[in-house]
XYZ file of C-alpha atoms in Angstrom:
393
model
C 0.062 -56.487 39.770
C 1.415 -54.604 36.969
C 4.128 -52.979 39.221
C 5.375 -56.055 40.114
C 5.355 -57.092 36.511
C 7.198 -53.977 34.705
C 9.266 -54.710 37.965
C 9.992 -58.418 36.846
C 10.815 -57.238 33.024
C 12.908 -54.598 33.727
C 15.291 -56.331 35.585
C 15.510 -60.174 33.496
C 16.277 -56.947 30.066
C 18.734 -54.840 32.076
C 20.031 -58.654 33.745
C 19.835 -59.929 29.483
C 21.260 -56.801 28.568
C 24.036 -56.627 30.784
C 25.014 -60.193 29.586
C 25.131 -59.784 27.277
C 28.195 -57.104 27.193
C 30.121 -59.472 29.264
C 29.761 -61.798 26.570
C 30.705 -59.025 24.142
C 33.640 -57.984 26.020
C 34.656 -61.508 26.375
C 34.358 -62.330 22.800
C 36.518 -58.582 22.130
C 39.256 -60.499 24.676
C 39.534 -63.774 22.742
C 39.098 -61.459 18.829
C 36.824 -63.807 18.311
C 32.619 -62.763 16.738
C 29.977 -62.350 19.385
C 26.789 -63.897 17.856
C 27.875 -67.337 18.663
C 27.973 -66.519 23.003
C 24.502 -64.699 21.910
C 23.583 -67.783 20.452
C 24.629 -69.963 24.368
C 23.281 -66.979 25.925
C 19.684 -67.545 24.684
C 20.060 -71.010 24.575
C 20.850 -70.861 28.141
C 17.470 -68.697 28.967
C 15.308 -70.011 25.794
C 13.250 -73.465 26.397
C 14.811 -76.164 27.397
C 17.608 -74.003 29.334
C 19.046 -73.121 32.958
C 16.703 -69.710 33.725
C 13.317 -69.217 31.280
C 12.070 -65.504 30.518
C 8.824 -64.834 31.043
C 8.573 -61.099 30.832
C 10.048 -59.362 28.292
C 9.047 -62.260 25.355
C 7.352 -59.746 23.912
C 10.179 -56.798 24.305
C 12.935 -59.098 22.607
C 10.777 -60.683 19.671
C 10.045 -56.981 18.655
C 13.262 -56.472 19.129
C 14.840 -58.229 17.210
C 12.229 -57.192 14.699
C 14.368 -53.758 14.535
C 16.719 -55.642 14.321
C 16.735 -57.255 11.218
C 15.400 -54.434 10.064
C 18.691 -52.497 11.181
C 21.461 -55.371 9.870
C 19.890 -54.294 6.530
C 19.414 -50.599 6.169
C 22.985 -51.084 7.380
C 24.355 -53.729 5.325
C 22.994 -51.174 2.357
C 24.482 -48.159 2.886
C 27.922 -49.707 3.418
C 27.337 -49.758 -1.162
C 26.472 -46.908 -3.337
C 24.900 -47.723 -6.227
C 26.826 -47.660 -8.594
C 29.757 -50.521 -7.012
C 26.087 -52.272 -6.601
C 25.751 -52.555 -10.523
C 30.049 -52.253 -11.148
C 29.651 -55.477 -9.143
C 27.584 -57.128 -10.530
C 29.228 -57.287 -13.894
C 32.478 -58.131 -13.213
C 32.128 -60.018 -10.431
C 28.598 -62.404 -11.642
C 30.308 -66.064 -12.331
C 31.808 -66.197 -8.860
C 28.338 -65.759 -7.540
C 27.155 -67.927 -10.004
C 29.578 -70.810 -8.624
C 29.298 -69.351 -5.204
C 25.484 -70.195 -5.141
C 25.445 -73.702 -6.118
C 27.936 -74.598 -4.579
C 26.965 -73.333 -1.139
C 23.845 -73.361 -1.047
C 23.421 -77.641 -2.642
C 23.909 -79.334 0.448
C 21.686 -76.869 2.874
C 19.432 -78.756 -0.109
C 21.282 -82.316 0.502
C 21.249 -82.196 3.961
C 17.251 -80.618 3.965
C 15.969 -83.725 1.510
C 17.389 -85.799 2.857
C 16.551 -85.322 6.300
C 12.466 -84.499 5.257
C 12.069 -81.619 5.139
C 10.357 -81.064 1.776
C 10.746 -78.460 -0.066
C 10.077 -75.114 2.858
C 13.227 -76.602 4.588
C 15.262 -76.347 1.682
C 14.475 -73.480 0.606
C 15.653 -71.869 4.394
C 18.485 -74.339 4.550
C 19.588 -73.008 0.710
C 19.875 -69.343 2.564
C 21.442 -70.528 6.597
C 24.726 -71.992 3.982
C 25.053 -70.155 1.078
C 25.577 -66.610 2.056
C 28.748 -65.736 4.634
C 29.286 -64.152 7.135
C 29.690 -60.315 5.237
C 30.113 -58.249 9.815
C 32.435 -61.273 10.472
C 34.742 -61.584 7.101
C 34.825 -57.646 7.204
C 36.323 -58.257 10.766
C 38.729 -60.754 9.971
C 40.243 -58.122 7.200
C 40.713 -55.214 9.203
C 42.088 -57.477 11.569
C 44.200 -59.108 9.803
C 45.335 -56.155 7.405
C 44.602 -57.625 4.165
C 42.743 -55.039 3.167
C 45.044 -53.709 1.102
C 45.988 -57.295 0.218
C 45.253 -58.398 -4.417
C 42.325 -61.242 -3.210
C 40.638 -58.610 -0.893
C 37.875 -56.934 -3.984
C 36.920 -60.605 -5.133
C 36.412 -61.367 -1.477
C 34.228 -57.738 -1.892
C 33.077 -58.571 -4.929
C 31.608 -62.034 -4.303
C 29.813 -61.031 -0.840
C 28.393 -57.604 -2.884
C 26.333 -60.533 -5.509
C 25.475 -63.133 -2.430
C 24.192 -58.894 -1.023
C 21.928 -58.469 -4.613
C 20.750 -62.287 -4.038
C 19.581 -61.616 -0.575
C 17.246 -59.629 -2.065
C 15.839 -61.702 -4.293
C 16.340 -64.939 -2.345
C 14.045 -62.925 0.605
C 10.576 -62.436 -0.624
C 11.411 -66.470 -2.815
C 12.025 -68.251 1.044
C 8.738 -65.912 2.448
C 6.538 -67.281 -0.490
C 7.568 -70.865 0.067
C 7.348 -70.144 3.913
C 3.962 -68.775 3.463
C 2.883 -71.598 0.968
C 1.839 -69.933 -1.361
C 1.319 -71.238 -4.795
C 3.586 -71.222 -7.895
C 1.325 -68.279 -8.900
C 1.782 -66.263 -6.616
C 4.866 -67.417 -5.205
C 5.504 -66.251 -8.544
C 3.835 -62.687 -8.201
C 5.575 -61.985 -5.031
C 9.024 -62.177 -6.948
C 7.998 -60.166 -9.740
C 6.935 -57.314 -8.180
C 10.448 -58.085 -6.148
C 12.291 -57.684 -7.990
C 10.747 -54.958 -10.288
C 10.992 -53.457 -6.595
C 14.537 -53.625 -6.303
C 14.884 -52.236 -10.170
C 13.214 -49.634 -9.523
C 14.914 -48.411 -7.187
C 18.513 -49.039 -8.514
C 17.267 -46.675 -10.873
C 16.586 -44.521 -9.067
C 19.472 -44.258 -6.699
C 21.390 -43.401 -9.942
C 20.053 -41.284 -10.514
C 18.278 -39.462 -7.884
C 19.943 -40.491 -4.963
C 21.067 -37.506 -3.336
C 18.031 -36.182 -3.548
C 16.971 -39.799 -0.701
C 19.744 -38.620 1.168
C 18.730 -35.434 1.471
C 15.265 -36.030 3.448
C 16.938 -38.447 5.550
C 19.405 -35.687 6.025
C 19.375 -33.367 8.746
C 22.870 -31.047 10.655
C 20.840 -31.923 14.021
C 21.373 -35.688 15.217
C 18.401 -36.055 17.184
C 15.675 -35.316 13.532
C 18.497 -37.197 11.982
C 18.480 -40.468 13.332
C 14.521 -39.901 13.976
C 13.887 -39.401 10.365
C 16.313 -42.795 9.243
C 14.770 -44.826 12.265
C 11.510 -44.238 10.791
C 12.149 -44.477 7.903
C 13.802 -47.718 8.582
C 11.121 -49.096 9.842
C 8.026 -46.757 7.842
C 9.809 -48.849 4.420
C 10.308 -51.816 6.213
C 6.353 -52.740 7.423
C 5.237 -51.669 3.540
C 7.881 -53.876 2.279
C 6.233 -57.149 4.277
C 3.269 -56.025 3.883
C 3.571 -56.454 -0.011
C 5.098 -59.937 0.958
C 8.849 -58.433 -0.659
C 10.521 -58.952 2.439
C 10.150 -56.658 6.018
C 14.964 -56.699 5.557
C 14.833 -56.429 1.854
C 12.676 -52.976 2.301
C 15.072 -51.539 4.067
C 18.600 -52.898 2.648
C 17.471 -51.120 -0.192
C 16.607 -48.014 1.782
C 20.048 -48.484 2.388
C 21.186 -48.220 -0.999
C 19.675 -45.194 -2.289
C 21.071 -42.959 0.801
C 24.539 -42.325 -0.774
C 27.736 -40.090 -0.591
C 28.633 -38.320 3.029
C 23.993 -39.349 4.243
C 25.255 -42.344 4.413
C 28.288 -42.263 6.169
C 27.803 -40.319 8.259
C 24.034 -43.093 9.015
C 26.045 -46.013 9.263
C 28.016 -43.786 12.054
C 25.046 -43.008 13.966
C 23.619 -46.193 13.111
C 25.638 -48.955 14.384
C 24.566 -48.827 18.256
C 21.753 -49.910 17.785
C 22.073 -51.754 15.419
C 24.527 -54.068 17.673
C 22.351 -52.890 20.781
C 19.093 -55.006 18.086
C 20.982 -57.287 16.435
C 22.487 -58.939 19.316
C 18.380 -59.511 21.172
C 18.102 -60.261 17.290
C 19.963 -63.700 17.853
C 19.116 -63.957 21.984
C 15.618 -64.545 20.478
C 17.048 -67.848 18.111
C 18.700 -69.040 21.155
C 15.793 -68.579 23.091
C 13.439 -70.273 19.980
C 15.786 -73.105 19.973
C 16.032 -76.460 22.481
C 19.045 -76.857 23.797
C 18.304 -81.072 23.802
C 18.084 -80.962 19.975
C 21.450 -80.303 19.494
C 22.472 -83.751 19.544
C 20.768 -85.033 17.340
C 21.777 -82.661 15.177
C 25.397 -82.154 15.244
C 26.914 -85.161 13.504
C 25.053 -83.084 10.466
C 25.471 -80.145 11.911
C 29.394 -81.033 11.424
C 29.283 -82.223 8.355
C 27.824 -79.598 6.585
C 30.140 -77.801 8.682
C 33.334 -79.032 7.005
C 31.460 -79.383 3.494
C 30.820 -76.082 3.810
C 34.245 -74.873 4.742
C 35.701 -76.659 1.466
C 33.077 -75.022 -1.517
C 33.444 -71.361 1.036
C 37.699 -72.729 0.077
C 36.816 -73.361 -3.222
C 35.114 -70.685 -4.485
C 37.550 -67.983 -3.447
C 40.112 -69.689 -4.708
C 38.800 -70.482 -7.946
C 37.486 -66.578 -8.159
C 40.849 -65.002 -7.124
C 42.771 -67.757 -10.182
C 40.840 -65.608 -12.730
C 41.883 -61.838 -10.374
C 45.592 -63.183 -10.551
C 46.346 -63.165 -7.167
C 48.267 -65.524 -6.356
C 48.659 -69.432 -4.221
C 48.365 -68.424 -1.491
C 45.952 -65.244 -2.327
C 43.858 -67.507 -3.672
C 43.713 -68.940 -0.149
C 43.460 -67.132 1.655
C 40.110 -65.252 0.148
C 38.619 -68.618 0.077
C 39.412 -68.946 4.099
C 38.063 -65.525 4.384
C 34.628 -67.000 3.007
C 34.256 -69.978 5.715
C 31.976 -68.277 8.247
C 28.784 -67.744 8.412
C 27.037 -65.444 11.364
C 23.887 -62.920 11.724
C 22.101 -63.133 7.768
C 21.949 -67.556 8.346
C 20.256 -66.257 11.505
C 17.956 -64.425 9.911
C 16.402 -67.155 6.900
C 17.327 -68.722 9.797
C 14.582 -67.100 11.974
C 11.978 -66.193 9.390
C 11.538 -69.967 8.347
C 11.028 -70.905 12.745
C 8.309 -67.417 12.788
C 6.524 -68.984 10.106
C 6.289 -71.907 11.746
C 6.741 -73.507 9.107
C 9.488 -76.445 9.491
C 10.491 -78.673 12.406
C 11.810 -77.850 15.774
C 14.776 -79.949 14.433
C 14.982 -76.526 12.215
C 16.225 -74.527 15.035
C 18.462 -76.658 16.265
C 20.991 -77.641 12.856
C 20.860 -74.486 12.514
C 21.600 -72.498 15.256
C 24.200 -75.666 15.114
C 25.824 -75.081 12.073
C 26.635 -71.164 12.988
C 28.187 -71.795 16.523
C 30.071 -73.763 14.621
C 30.892 -71.723 11.291
C 30.497 -68.349 13.032
C 34.274 -69.638 15.062
C 35.808 -71.659 12.046
C 35.657 -68.497 9.509
C 38.335 -66.758 12.501
C 40.764 -69.305 12.564
C 41.020 -70.318 8.384
C 40.881 -67.559 7.535
C 44.515 -67.062 10.669
C 45.508 -70.375 9.844
C 44.979 -71.225 6.361
C 48.784 -69.369 4.757
C 50.583 -70.525 7.229
C 49.390 -74.177 7.395
C 50.432 -73.475 3.127
C 53.410 -71.921 3.785
C 54.712 -75.027 6.601
C 52.905 -77.621 3.712
C 55.882 -76.116 0.492
C 58.405 -75.995 3.358
C 58.218 -79.827 3.663
C 57.744 -80.678 0.526
C 60.976 -78.282 -0.539
C 63.009 -80.368 2.490
C 61.486 -83.941 1.177
C 62.295 -82.922 -3.033
């Protein structure tokens, strides 16, 4: 009996991974992020879907937790502590504008739907943070990495990532139903932890890098993954959030060690992150999507406009041209991995109604597709409008 169940588990897991590979290839062919297709894959095999996966739920759940850790670890590896501090100094005003304009629609919709404080805090994060992965891919695909407005885009993304380090502990406390005092204690611990890690990274980052570094790829991978899971677990036990712990470890690793670690971990991140997106799709009932489709479309239109406004204003302050401002705003539109991470935390905690997962899934599906399209068409559309004005003048 046990052997039979093991065989079924291997067959189901193999089918899921092979299917994800096919979906990833399809996404690459049509030039879009694979995240929407992974979510759709989860919807097909989840609650209310066509086929029910019954033997790999526990493995996918654990793998998805590792996926979140690796997503945040590699995000931290992208930045040095110096870059974060510099980015915070130069982009804090644009970051605050971005936070207010793009979190407010999520809060408003959650309150209108009667989801209370918990739903409002979670939905604020879903609509606020852009997908740095999709943004980076779009900028690279369109050859815009050297454009004048690109540093403005990147500085806003850096600010968003820093906000995540403070936001996730707040969300964790709210989801756990902690009172005001306990919540403030959790936030205080998180802020102190972030400050200590930044100081350590600035002054002793090379020593942290030496501890995990190795010329042997196997040893290097074992130390990296072990350190990430260990620190994520410790952070989670302190209610600081496992994701924040992994992010801070990534910041503390610097130089060539960070570069080599990112190259080594990218395939693992992509694998486990794909399973995370599938798990979120599995937890969403497709029958719940039609009732929230109108809200999702409304949120998509409003938050696309607020992201464009944010990028336009920030790029204008940096001296970018009219077309550069449009490119900056449209590049920030996409939502993706981190919106799903936030929604996943809320759904896993059982602190939000089932409609929350359906709304978050539908919203991210729309925005992950809309973002790259907006980045590609906004400049040609603006030039077309300008030509029309000249002709009619």
